[in-house]
Amino acid sequence: MAGINCIGILTSGGDAPGMNAAIRAVTRSAIYSGFKVKGIYRGYRGLITGEIVEFKTQNVSNIIQMGGTILKTARCKEFQTPEGRKMAYDMLQKEGIDALVVIGGDGSLTGARIFATEFNFPIVGLPGTIDNDLFGTDKTIGYDTALNTIMECVDKIRDTATSHERLFFIEVMGRDAGFLALNGAIATGAEAAIIPEISTEVDQLEELIKNGFRKSKNSSIVLVAESPITGGAMSLAERVKNEYPQYDVRVTILGHLQRGGSPTAVDRILASRMGAAAIDALLEDQRNVMIGISNDEIVYVPFSKAIKNDKPINRELLNTLRRLSI
Ligand code: F6P
């Protein structure tokens, strides 16, 4: 931890439940280890414009249970330019910040990686995204809460789907990853999940129809991962209307409600462990790594691996879903 006295912390990209628990854990572990902490508001944008406040332990009191992020968040175009990053670096110098903890998803950690290399600046990342699409960690902060939210919503939709004997396509988030759709489908007893990971291998809709879905049922629920690769729920419903008009189809897009709400115990514990581990990593002179948890152990994943490698879906889950939806 050569020369580190003050640690800056920011949240960036899409918010995720559990980010506040992570902010709390980073702040308190840092203070516990004798560091000064500064909270940077509105992600990389606040780093450029200097929206920076010193954090004491009480700044993070009563936030572990809150969704969203008290630091606010943004998707900052300026940080994608060398000029923007230079302004951010100058601000860090001015504020006396010697290391950064960045909580965010794929795009945010990509920015962190470029900045860390360009200015030889120590950064530790925490995977904060509902998408669960970062390689090297079993779960990302926010994923479990989003999955539980999806489960509650789909359970409600099932009531009306059953009453009206309808086929529902329910679109869930995930950007280009199908973790929420696939595990959401298993958790709700859905008939199928249409996910980008296997979209290029098979026409999932055709397969569904061919296998005679709904053969013994009076309603069906299909979870669809939002993605240009799957085409999304709307376009699948259109196809069914045109090709199989016998089905009474409806669409629900769950949207941003999946990002809100109080984090589950799983997310709070994950965020707390990862936040504390970020400070351990800096104490051990680690830099440019993302904190992950693999098989219940903390791991340090180089940014290059976390971002670049596609996290594979577990094929056993697909098989389980198929077998249980007969
Ligand atoms: O990465 C999180 C996420 O919620 C994705 O699942 C989704 O595609 C995207 O962010 C939506 O972003 P925005 O809130 O900027 O519309």
mmCIF file with all atom_site columns, C-alpha atoms in Angstrom, residues 38-206:
data_model
loop_
_atom_site.group_PDB
_atom_site.id
_atom_site.type_symbol
_atom_site.label_atom_id
_atom_site.label_alt_id
_atom_site.label_comp_id
_atom_site.label_asym_id
_atom_site.label_entity_id
_atom_site.label_seq_id
_atom_site.pdbx_PDB_ins_code
_atom_site.Cartn_x
_atom_site.Cartn_y
_atom_site.Cartn_z
_atom_site.occupancy
_atom_site.B_iso_or_equiv
_atom_site.pdbx_formal_charge
_atom_site.auth_seq_id
_atom_site.auth_comp_id
_atom_site.auth_asym_id
_atom_site.auth_atom_id
_atom_site.pdbx_PDB_model_num
ATOM 1   C CA . LYS A 1 38  ? -13.525 10.624  0.130   1.00 0.00 ? 38  LYS A CA 1
ATOM 2   C CA . GLY A 1 39  ? -16.895 10.007  -1.497  1.00 0.00 ? 39  GLY A CA 1
ATOM 3   C CA . ILE A 1 40  ? -17.082 11.011  -5.158  1.00 0.00 ? 40  ILE A CA 1
ATOM 4   C CA . TYR A 1 41  ? -20.603 11.853  -6.369  1.00 0.00 ? 41  TYR A CA 1
ATOM 5   C CA . ARG A 1 42  ? -22.088 10.975  -9.794  1.00 0.00 ? 42  ARG A CA 1
ATOM 6   C CA . GLY A 1 43  ? -19.421 8.517   -10.851 1.00 0.00 ? 43  GLY A CA 1
ATOM 7   C CA . TYR A 1 44  ? -16.651 9.574   -13.211 1.00 0.00 ? 44  TYR A CA 1
ATOM 8   C CA . ARG A 1 45  ? -18.503 12.797  -13.968 1.00 0.00 ? 45  ARG A CA 1
ATOM 9   C CA . GLY A 1 46  ? -18.150 13.913  -10.341 1.00 0.00 ? 46  GLY A CA 1
ATOM 10  C CA . LEU A 1 47  ? -14.506 12.958  -10.486 1.00 0.00 ? 47  LEU A CA 1
ATOM 11  C CA . ILE A 1 48  ? -14.027 15.365  -13.375 1.00 0.00 ? 48  ILE A CA 1
ATOM 12  C CA . THR A 1 49  ? -16.103 18.181  -11.886 1.00 0.00 ? 49  THR A CA 1
ATOM 13  C CA . GLY A 1 50  ? -14.914 17.713  -8.297  1.00 0.00 ? 50  GLY A CA 1
ATOM 14  C CA . GLU A 1 51  ? -18.112 16.658  -6.490  1.00 0.00 ? 51  GLU A CA 1
ATOM 15  C CA . ILE A 1 52  ? -16.086 15.180  -3.670  1.00 0.00 ? 52  ILE A CA 1
ATOM 16  C CA . VAL A 1 53  ? -16.770 15.044  0.070   1.00 0.00 ? 53  VAL A CA 1
ATOM 17  C CA . GLU A 1 54  ? -14.787 13.524  2.929   1.00 0.00 ? 54  GLU A CA 1
ATOM 18  C CA . PHE A 1 55  ? -16.621 10.525  4.408   1.00 0.00 ? 55  PHE A CA 1
ATOM 19  C CA . LYS A 1 56  ? -16.590 9.660   8.111   1.00 0.00 ? 56  LYS A CA 1
ATOM 20  C CA . THR A 1 57  ? -18.159 6.494   9.527   1.00 0.00 ? 57  THR A CA 1
ATOM 21  C CA . GLN A 1 58  ? -21.461 8.326   10.151  1.00 0.00 ? 58  GLN A CA 1
ATOM 22  C CA . ASN A 1 59  ? -21.774 9.277   6.470   1.00 0.00 ? 59  ASN A CA 1
ATOM 23  C CA . VAL A 1 60  ? -22.592 5.634   5.801   1.00 0.00 ? 60  VAL A CA 1
ATOM 24  C CA . SER A 1 61  ? -24.894 5.002   8.767   1.00 0.00 ? 61  SER A CA 1
ATOM 25  C CA . ASN A 1 62  ? -28.329 3.529   8.060   1.00 0.00 ? 62  ASN A CA 1
ATOM 26  C CA . ILE A 1 63  ? -27.693 2.830   4.386   1.00 0.00 ? 63  ILE A CA 1
ATOM 27  C CA . ILE A 1 64  ? -27.067 -0.937  4.309   1.00 0.00 ? 64  ILE A CA 1
ATOM 28  C CA . GLN A 1 65  ? -30.781 -1.578  3.738   1.00 0.00 ? 65  GLN A CA 1
ATOM 29  C CA . MET A 1 66  ? -31.268 1.032   1.013   1.00 0.00 ? 66  MET A CA 1
ATOM 30  C CA . GLY A 1 67  ? -31.495 0.354   -2.732  1.00 0.00 ? 67  GLY A CA 1
ATOM 31  C CA . GLY A 1 68  ? -29.842 2.668   -5.251  1.00 0.00 ? 68  GLY A CA 1
ATOM 32  C CA . THR A 1 69  ? -26.632 4.491   -4.384  1.00 0.00 ? 69  THR A CA 1
ATOM 33  C CA . ILE A 1 70  ? -26.231 7.432   -2.006  1.00 0.00 ? 70  ILE A CA 1
ATOM 34  C CA . LEU A 1 71  ? -23.261 8.538   -4.138  1.00 0.00 ? 71  LEU A CA 1
ATOM 35  C CA . LYS A 1 72  ? -25.545 8.787   -7.208  1.00 0.00 ? 72  LYS A CA 1
ATOM 36  C CA . THR A 1 73  ? -24.343 7.370   -10.484 1.00 0.00 ? 73  THR A CA 1
ATOM 37  C CA . ALA A 1 74  ? -23.915 8.340   -14.115 1.00 0.00 ? 74  ALA A CA 1
ATOM 38  C CA . ARG A 1 75  ? -22.766 7.038   -17.468 1.00 0.00 ? 75  ARG A CA 1
ATOM 39  C CA . CYS A 1 76  ? -20.028 9.564   -18.335 1.00 0.00 ? 76  CYS A CA 1
ATOM 40  C CA . LYS A 1 77  ? -19.048 10.086  -21.988 1.00 0.00 ? 77  LYS A CA 1
ATOM 41  C CA . GLU A 1 78  ? -16.288 12.558  -21.115 1.00 0.00 ? 78  GLU A CA 1
ATOM 42  C CA . PHE A 1 79  ? -14.348 9.933   -19.174 1.00 0.00 ? 79  PHE A CA 1
ATOM 43  C CA . GLN A 1 80  ? -14.125 7.948   -22.397 1.00 0.00 ? 80  GLN A CA 1
ATOM 44  C CA . THR A 1 81  ? -11.861 10.653  -23.850 1.00 0.00 ? 81  THR A CA 1
ATOM 45  C CA . PRO A 1 82  ? -8.161  11.191  -22.959 1.00 0.00 ? 82  PRO A CA 1
ATOM 46  C CA . GLU A 1 83  ? -8.949  14.847  -22.118 1.00 0.00 ? 83  GLU A CA 1
ATOM 47  C CA . GLY A 1 84  ? -11.703 13.838  -19.690 1.00 0.00 ? 84  GLY A CA 1
ATOM 48  C CA . ARG A 1 85  ? -9.459  11.294  -17.983 1.00 0.00 ? 85  ARG A CA 1
ATOM 49  C CA . LYS A 1 86  ? -6.660  13.866  -17.639 1.00 0.00 ? 86  LYS A CA 1
ATOM 50  C CA . MET A 1 87  ? -9.123  16.214  -15.902 1.00 0.00 ? 87  MET A CA 1
ATOM 51  C CA . ALA A 1 88  ? -10.109 13.373  -13.584 1.00 0.00 ? 88  ALA A CA 1
ATOM 52  C CA . TYR A 1 89  ? -6.451  12.677  -12.783 1.00 0.00 ? 89  TYR A CA 1
ATOM 53  C CA . ASP A 1 90  ? -5.795  16.351  -12.017 1.00 0.00 ? 90  ASP A CA 1
ATOM 54  C CA . MET A 1 91  ? -8.785  16.354  -9.687  1.00 0.00 ? 91  MET A CA 1
ATOM 55  C CA . LEU A 1 92  ? -7.477  13.304  -7.821  1.00 0.00 ? 92  LEU A CA 1
ATOM 56  C CA . GLN A 1 93  ? -4.143  15.078  -7.352  1.00 0.00 ? 93  GLN A CA 1
ATOM 57  C CA . LYS A 1 94  ? -5.885  18.221  -6.150  1.00 0.00 ? 94  LYS A CA 1
ATOM 58  C CA . GLU A 1 95  ? -8.013  16.270  -3.650  1.00 0.00 ? 95  GLU A CA 1
ATOM 59  C CA . GLY A 1 96  ? -5.046  14.237  -2.420  1.00 0.00 ? 96  GLY A CA 1
ATOM 60  C CA . ILE A 1 97  ? -6.700  10.926  -3.363  1.00 0.00 ? 97  ILE A CA 1
ATOM 61  C CA . ASP A 1 98  ? -4.087  8.166   -3.788  1.00 0.00 ? 98  ASP A CA 1
ATOM 62  C CA . ALA A 1 99  ? -6.274  5.193   -4.740  1.00 0.00 ? 99  ALA A CA 1
ATOM 63  C CA . LEU A 1 100 ? -9.792  4.556   -5.986  1.00 0.00 ? 100 LEU A CA 1
ATOM 64  C CA . VAL A 1 101 ? -12.465 1.963   -5.336  1.00 0.00 ? 101 VAL A CA 1
ATOM 65  C CA . VAL A 1 102 ? -14.872 1.836   -8.274  1.00 0.00 ? 102 VAL A CA 1
ATOM 66  C CA . ILE A 1 103 ? -18.205 0.035   -7.871  1.00 0.00 ? 103 ILE A CA 1
ATOM 67  C CA . GLY A 1 104 ? -19.886 -0.716  -11.185 1.00 0.00 ? 104 GLY A CA 1
ATOM 68  C CA . GLY A 1 105 ? -20.386 -3.040  -14.107 1.00 0.00 ? 105 GLY A CA 1
ATOM 69  C CA . ASP A 1 106 ? -18.577 -3.870  -17.276 1.00 0.00 ? 106 ASP A CA 1
ATOM 70  C CA . GLY A 1 107 ? -18.400 -0.328  -18.725 1.00 0.00 ? 107 GLY A CA 1
ATOM 71  C CA . SER A 1 108 ? -17.305 1.225   -15.432 1.00 0.00 ? 108 SER A CA 1
ATOM 72  C CA . LEU A 1 109 ? -14.524 -1.295  -14.901 1.00 0.00 ? 109 LEU A CA 1
ATOM 73  C CA . THR A 1 110 ? -13.396 -0.861  -18.508 1.00 0.00 ? 110 THR A CA 1
ATOM 74  C CA . GLY A 1 111 ? -13.017 2.876   -17.776 1.00 0.00 ? 111 GLY A CA 1
ATOM 75  C CA . ALA A 1 112 ? -11.153 2.044   -14.558 1.00 0.00 ? 112 ALA A CA 1
ATOM 76  C CA . ARG A 1 113 ? -8.794  -0.242  -16.404 1.00 0.00 ? 113 ARG A CA 1
ATOM 77  C CA . ILE A 1 114 ? -7.906  2.348   -19.047 1.00 0.00 ? 114 ILE A CA 1
ATOM 78  C CA . PHE A 1 115 ? -7.433  5.091   -16.440 1.00 0.00 ? 115 PHE A CA 1
ATOM 79  C CA . ALA A 1 116 ? -5.314  2.906   -14.146 1.00 0.00 ? 116 ALA A CA 1
ATOM 80  C CA . THR A 1 117 ? -2.969  2.014   -16.994 1.00 0.00 ? 117 THR A CA 1
ATOM 81  C CA . GLU A 1 118 ? -2.777  5.518   -18.418 1.00 0.00 ? 118 GLU A CA 1
ATOM 82  C CA . PHE A 1 119 ? -1.841  7.183   -15.118 1.00 0.00 ? 119 PHE A CA 1
ATOM 83  C CA . ASN A 1 120 ? -0.338  4.246   -13.226 1.00 0.00 ? 120 ASN A CA 1
ATOM 84  C CA . PHE A 1 121 ? -3.016  4.826   -10.594 1.00 0.00 ? 121 PHE A CA 1
ATOM 85  C CA . PRO A 1 122 ? -4.125  2.146   -8.085  1.00 0.00 ? 122 PRO A CA 1
ATOM 86  C CA . ILE A 1 123 ? -7.749  1.120   -8.565  1.00 0.00 ? 123 ILE A CA 1
ATOM 87  C CA . VAL A 1 124 ? -9.715  -1.753  -7.090  1.00 0.00 ? 124 VAL A CA 1
ATOM 88  C CA . GLY A 1 125 ? -13.100 -2.596  -8.625  1.00 0.00 ? 125 GLY A CA 1
ATOM 89  C CA . LEU A 1 126 ? -16.202 -4.115  -7.089  1.00 0.00 ? 126 LEU A CA 1
ATOM 90  C CA . PRO A 1 127 ? -18.672 -5.884  -9.419  1.00 0.00 ? 127 PRO A CA 1
ATOM 91  C CA . GLY A 1 128 ? -21.877 -3.868  -8.991  1.00 0.00 ? 128 GLY A CA 1
ATOM 92  C CA . THR A 1 129 ? -24.486 -4.819  -11.583 1.00 0.00 ? 129 THR A CA 1
ATOM 93  C CA . ILE A 1 130 ? -27.741 -6.746  -11.664 1.00 0.00 ? 130 ILE A CA 1
ATOM 94  C CA . ASP A 1 131 ? -26.593 -8.428  -14.896 1.00 0.00 ? 131 ASP A CA 1
ATOM 95  C CA . ASN A 1 132 ? -24.107 -10.846 -13.236 1.00 0.00 ? 132 ASN A CA 1
ATOM 96  C CA . ASP A 1 133 ? -22.000 -10.648 -16.395 1.00 0.00 ? 133 ASP A CA 1
ATOM 97  C CA . LEU A 1 134 ? -18.526 -10.127 -14.943 1.00 0.00 ? 134 LEU A CA 1
ATOM 98  C CA . PHE A 1 135 ? -16.095 -12.990 -15.301 1.00 0.00 ? 135 PHE A CA 1
ATOM 99  C CA . GLY A 1 136 ? -14.268 -14.356 -12.248 1.00 0.00 ? 136 GLY A CA 1
ATOM 100 C CA . THR A 1 137 ? -16.977 -13.906 -9.642  1.00 0.00 ? 137 THR A CA 1
ATOM 101 C CA . ASP A 1 138 ? -19.854 -16.284 -8.975  1.00 0.00 ? 138 ASP A CA 1
ATOM 102 C CA . LYS A 1 139 ? -22.193 -13.370 -8.344  1.00 0.00 ? 139 LYS A CA 1
ATOM 103 C CA . THR A 1 140 ? -22.240 -9.615  -8.773  1.00 0.00 ? 140 THR A CA 1
ATOM 104 C CA . ILE A 1 141 ? -23.699 -7.163  -6.257  1.00 0.00 ? 141 ILE A CA 1
ATOM 105 C CA . GLY A 1 142 ? -27.394 -6.598  -7.042  1.00 0.00 ? 142 GLY A CA 1
ATOM 106 C CA . TYR A 1 143 ? -27.991 -9.772  -9.011  1.00 0.00 ? 143 TYR A CA 1
ATOM 107 C CA . ASP A 1 144 ? -29.683 -11.711 -6.209  1.00 0.00 ? 144 ASP A CA 1
ATOM 108 C CA . THR A 1 145 ? -32.049 -8.851  -5.362  1.00 0.00 ? 145 THR A CA 1
ATOM 109 C CA . ALA A 1 146 ? -33.011 -8.392  -9.010  1.00 0.00 ? 146 ALA A CA 1
ATOM 110 C CA . LEU A 1 147 ? -33.619 -12.128 -9.328  1.00 0.00 ? 147 LEU A CA 1
ATOM 111 C CA . ASN A 1 148 ? -35.925 -12.069 -6.304  1.00 0.00 ? 148 ASN A CA 1
ATOM 112 C CA . THR A 1 149 ? -37.771 -9.051  -7.710  1.00 0.00 ? 149 THR A CA 1
ATOM 113 C CA . ILE A 1 150 ? -38.265 -10.889 -11.000 1.00 0.00 ? 150 ILE A CA 1
ATOM 114 C CA . MET A 1 151 ? -39.541 -13.913 -9.101  1.00 0.00 ? 151 MET A CA 1
ATOM 115 C CA . GLU A 1 152 ? -42.151 -11.864 -7.234  1.00 0.00 ? 152 GLU A CA 1
ATOM 116 C CA . CYS A 1 153 ? -43.342 -10.176 -10.430 1.00 0.00 ? 153 CYS A CA 1
ATOM 117 C CA . VAL A 1 154 ? -43.560 -13.372 -12.459 1.00 0.00 ? 154 VAL A CA 1
ATOM 118 C CA . ASP A 1 155 ? -45.510 -15.096 -9.669  1.00 0.00 ? 155 ASP A CA 1
ATOM 119 C CA . LYS A 1 156 ? -48.109 -12.323 -9.956  1.00 0.00 ? 156 LYS A CA 1
ATOM 120 C CA . ILE A 1 157 ? -48.244 -12.512 -13.732 1.00 0.00 ? 157 ILE A CA 1
ATOM 121 C CA . ARG A 1 158 ? -48.781 -16.248 -13.494 1.00 0.00 ? 158 ARG A CA 1
ATOM 122 C CA . ASP A 1 159 ? -52.093 -15.683 -11.691 1.00 0.00 ? 159 ASP A CA 1
ATOM 123 C CA . THR A 1 160 ? -53.551 -13.738 -14.576 1.00 0.00 ? 160 THR A CA 1
ATOM 124 C CA . ALA A 1 161 ? -51.856 -15.933 -17.195 1.00 0.00 ? 161 ALA A CA 1
ATOM 125 C CA . THR A 1 162 ? -53.543 -18.991 -15.693 1.00 0.00 ? 162 THR A CA 1
ATOM 126 C CA . SER A 1 163 ? -56.958 -17.339 -15.367 1.00 0.00 ? 163 SER A CA 1
ATOM 127 C CA . HIS A 1 164 ? -56.988 -16.242 -18.995 1.00 0.00 ? 164 HIS A CA 1
ATOM 128 C CA . GLU A 1 165 ? -55.107 -19.278 -20.339 1.00 0.00 ? 165 GLU A CA 1
ATOM 129 C CA . ARG A 1 166 ? -52.572 -17.069 -22.025 1.00 0.00 ? 166 ARG A CA 1
ATOM 130 C CA . LEU A 1 167 ? -49.005 -17.263 -23.203 1.00 0.00 ? 167 LEU A CA 1
ATOM 131 C CA . PHE A 1 168 ? -46.819 -14.542 -21.624 1.00 0.00 ? 168 PHE A CA 1
ATOM 132 C CA . PHE A 1 169 ? -43.440 -13.364 -22.795 1.00 0.00 ? 169 PHE A CA 1
ATOM 133 C CA . ILE A 1 170 ? -41.801 -11.547 -19.891 1.00 0.00 ? 170 ILE A CA 1
ATOM 134 C CA . GLU A 1 171 ? -38.723 -9.523  -20.753 1.00 0.00 ? 171 GLU A CA 1
ATOM 135 C CA . VAL A 1 172 ? -36.033 -9.146  -18.120 1.00 0.00 ? 172 VAL A CA 1
ATOM 136 C CA . MET A 1 173 ? -32.816 -7.130  -18.045 1.00 0.00 ? 173 MET A CA 1
ATOM 137 C CA . GLY A 1 174 ? -29.285 -8.468  -18.372 1.00 0.00 ? 174 GLY A CA 1
ATOM 138 C CA . ARG A 1 175 ? -27.887 -6.519  -21.295 1.00 0.00 ? 175 ARG A CA 1
ATOM 139 C CA . ASP A 1 176 ? -26.302 -9.327  -23.326 1.00 0.00 ? 176 ASP A CA 1
ATOM 140 C CA . ALA A 1 177 ? -26.350 -11.944 -20.586 1.00 0.00 ? 177 ALA A CA 1
ATOM 141 C CA . GLY A 1 178 ? -29.074 -14.472 -19.795 1.00 0.00 ? 178 GLY A CA 1
ATOM 142 C CA . PHE A 1 179 ? -28.416 -15.130 -16.097 1.00 0.00 ? 179 PHE A CA 1
ATOM 143 C CA . LEU A 1 180 ? -31.503 -13.260 -14.861 1.00 0.00 ? 180 LEU A CA 1
ATOM 144 C CA . ALA A 1 181 ? -33.726 -14.871 -17.504 1.00 0.00 ? 181 ALA A CA 1
ATOM 145 C CA . LEU A 1 182 ? -32.470 -18.413 -16.995 1.00 0.00 ? 182 LEU A CA 1
ATOM 146 C CA . ASN A 1 183 ? -32.416 -18.456 -13.204 1.00 0.00 ? 183 ASN A CA 1
ATOM 147 C CA . GLY A 1 184 ? -35.605 -16.391 -13.081 1.00 0.00 ? 184 GLY A CA 1
ATOM 148 C CA . ALA A 1 185 ? -37.283 -19.054 -15.203 1.00 0.00 ? 185 ALA A CA 1
ATOM 149 C CA . ILE A 1 186 ? -36.166 -21.846 -12.895 1.00 0.00 ? 186 ILE A CA 1
ATOM 150 C CA . ALA A 1 187 ? -37.241 -19.931 -9.785  1.00 0.00 ? 187 ALA A CA 1
ATOM 151 C CA . THR A 1 188 ? -40.727 -19.266 -11.169 1.00 0.00 ? 188 THR A CA 1
ATOM 152 C CA . GLY A 1 189 ? -41.344 -22.623 -12.821 1.00 0.00 ? 189 GLY A CA 1
ATOM 153 C CA . ALA A 1 190 ? -41.531 -20.946 -16.222 1.00 0.00 ? 190 ALA A CA 1
ATOM 154 C CA . GLU A 1 191 ? -41.791 -23.043 -19.374 1.00 0.00 ? 191 GLU A CA 1
ATOM 155 C CA . ALA A 1 192 ? -38.649 -21.622 -20.954 1.00 0.00 ? 192 ALA A CA 1
ATOM 156 C CA . ALA A 1 193 ? -36.009 -18.928 -21.030 1.00 0.00 ? 193 ALA A CA 1
ATOM 157 C CA . ILE A 1 194 ? -34.885 -17.342 -24.251 1.00 0.00 ? 194 ILE A CA 1
ATOM 158 C CA . ILE A 1 195 ? -31.306 -16.186 -23.745 1.00 0.00 ? 195 ILE A CA 1
ATOM 159 C CA . PRO A 1 196 ? -28.613 -14.626 -25.936 1.00 0.00 ? 196 PRO A CA 1
ATOM 160 C CA . GLU A 1 197 ? -25.974 -17.222 -25.039 1.00 0.00 ? 197 GLU A CA 1
ATOM 161 C CA . ILE A 1 198 ? -27.657 -19.905 -27.128 1.00 0.00 ? 198 ILE A CA 1
ATOM 162 C CA . SER A 1 199 ? -29.526 -17.729 -29.618 1.00 0.00 ? 199 SER A CA 1
ATOM 163 C CA . THR A 1 200 ? -26.974 -18.353 -32.306 1.00 0.00 ? 200 THR A CA 1
ATOM 164 C CA . GLU A 1 201 ? -27.091 -22.123 -31.793 1.00 0.00 ? 201 GLU A CA 1
ATOM 165 C CA . VAL A 1 202 ? -30.830 -22.724 -32.048 1.00 0.00 ? 202 VAL A CA 1
ATOM 166 C CA . ASP A 1 203 ? -34.035 -20.900 -32.835 1.00 0.00 ? 203 ASP A CA 1
ATOM 167 C CA . GLN A 1 204 ? -35.296 -21.106 -29.273 1.00 0.00 ? 204 GLN A CA 1
ATOM 168 C CA . LEU A 1 205 ? -38.859 -20.116 -30.127 1.00 0.00 ? 205 LEU A CA 1
ATOM 169 C CA . GLU A 1 206 ? -39.140 -22.721 -32.845 1.00 0.00 ? 206 GLU A CA 1
#
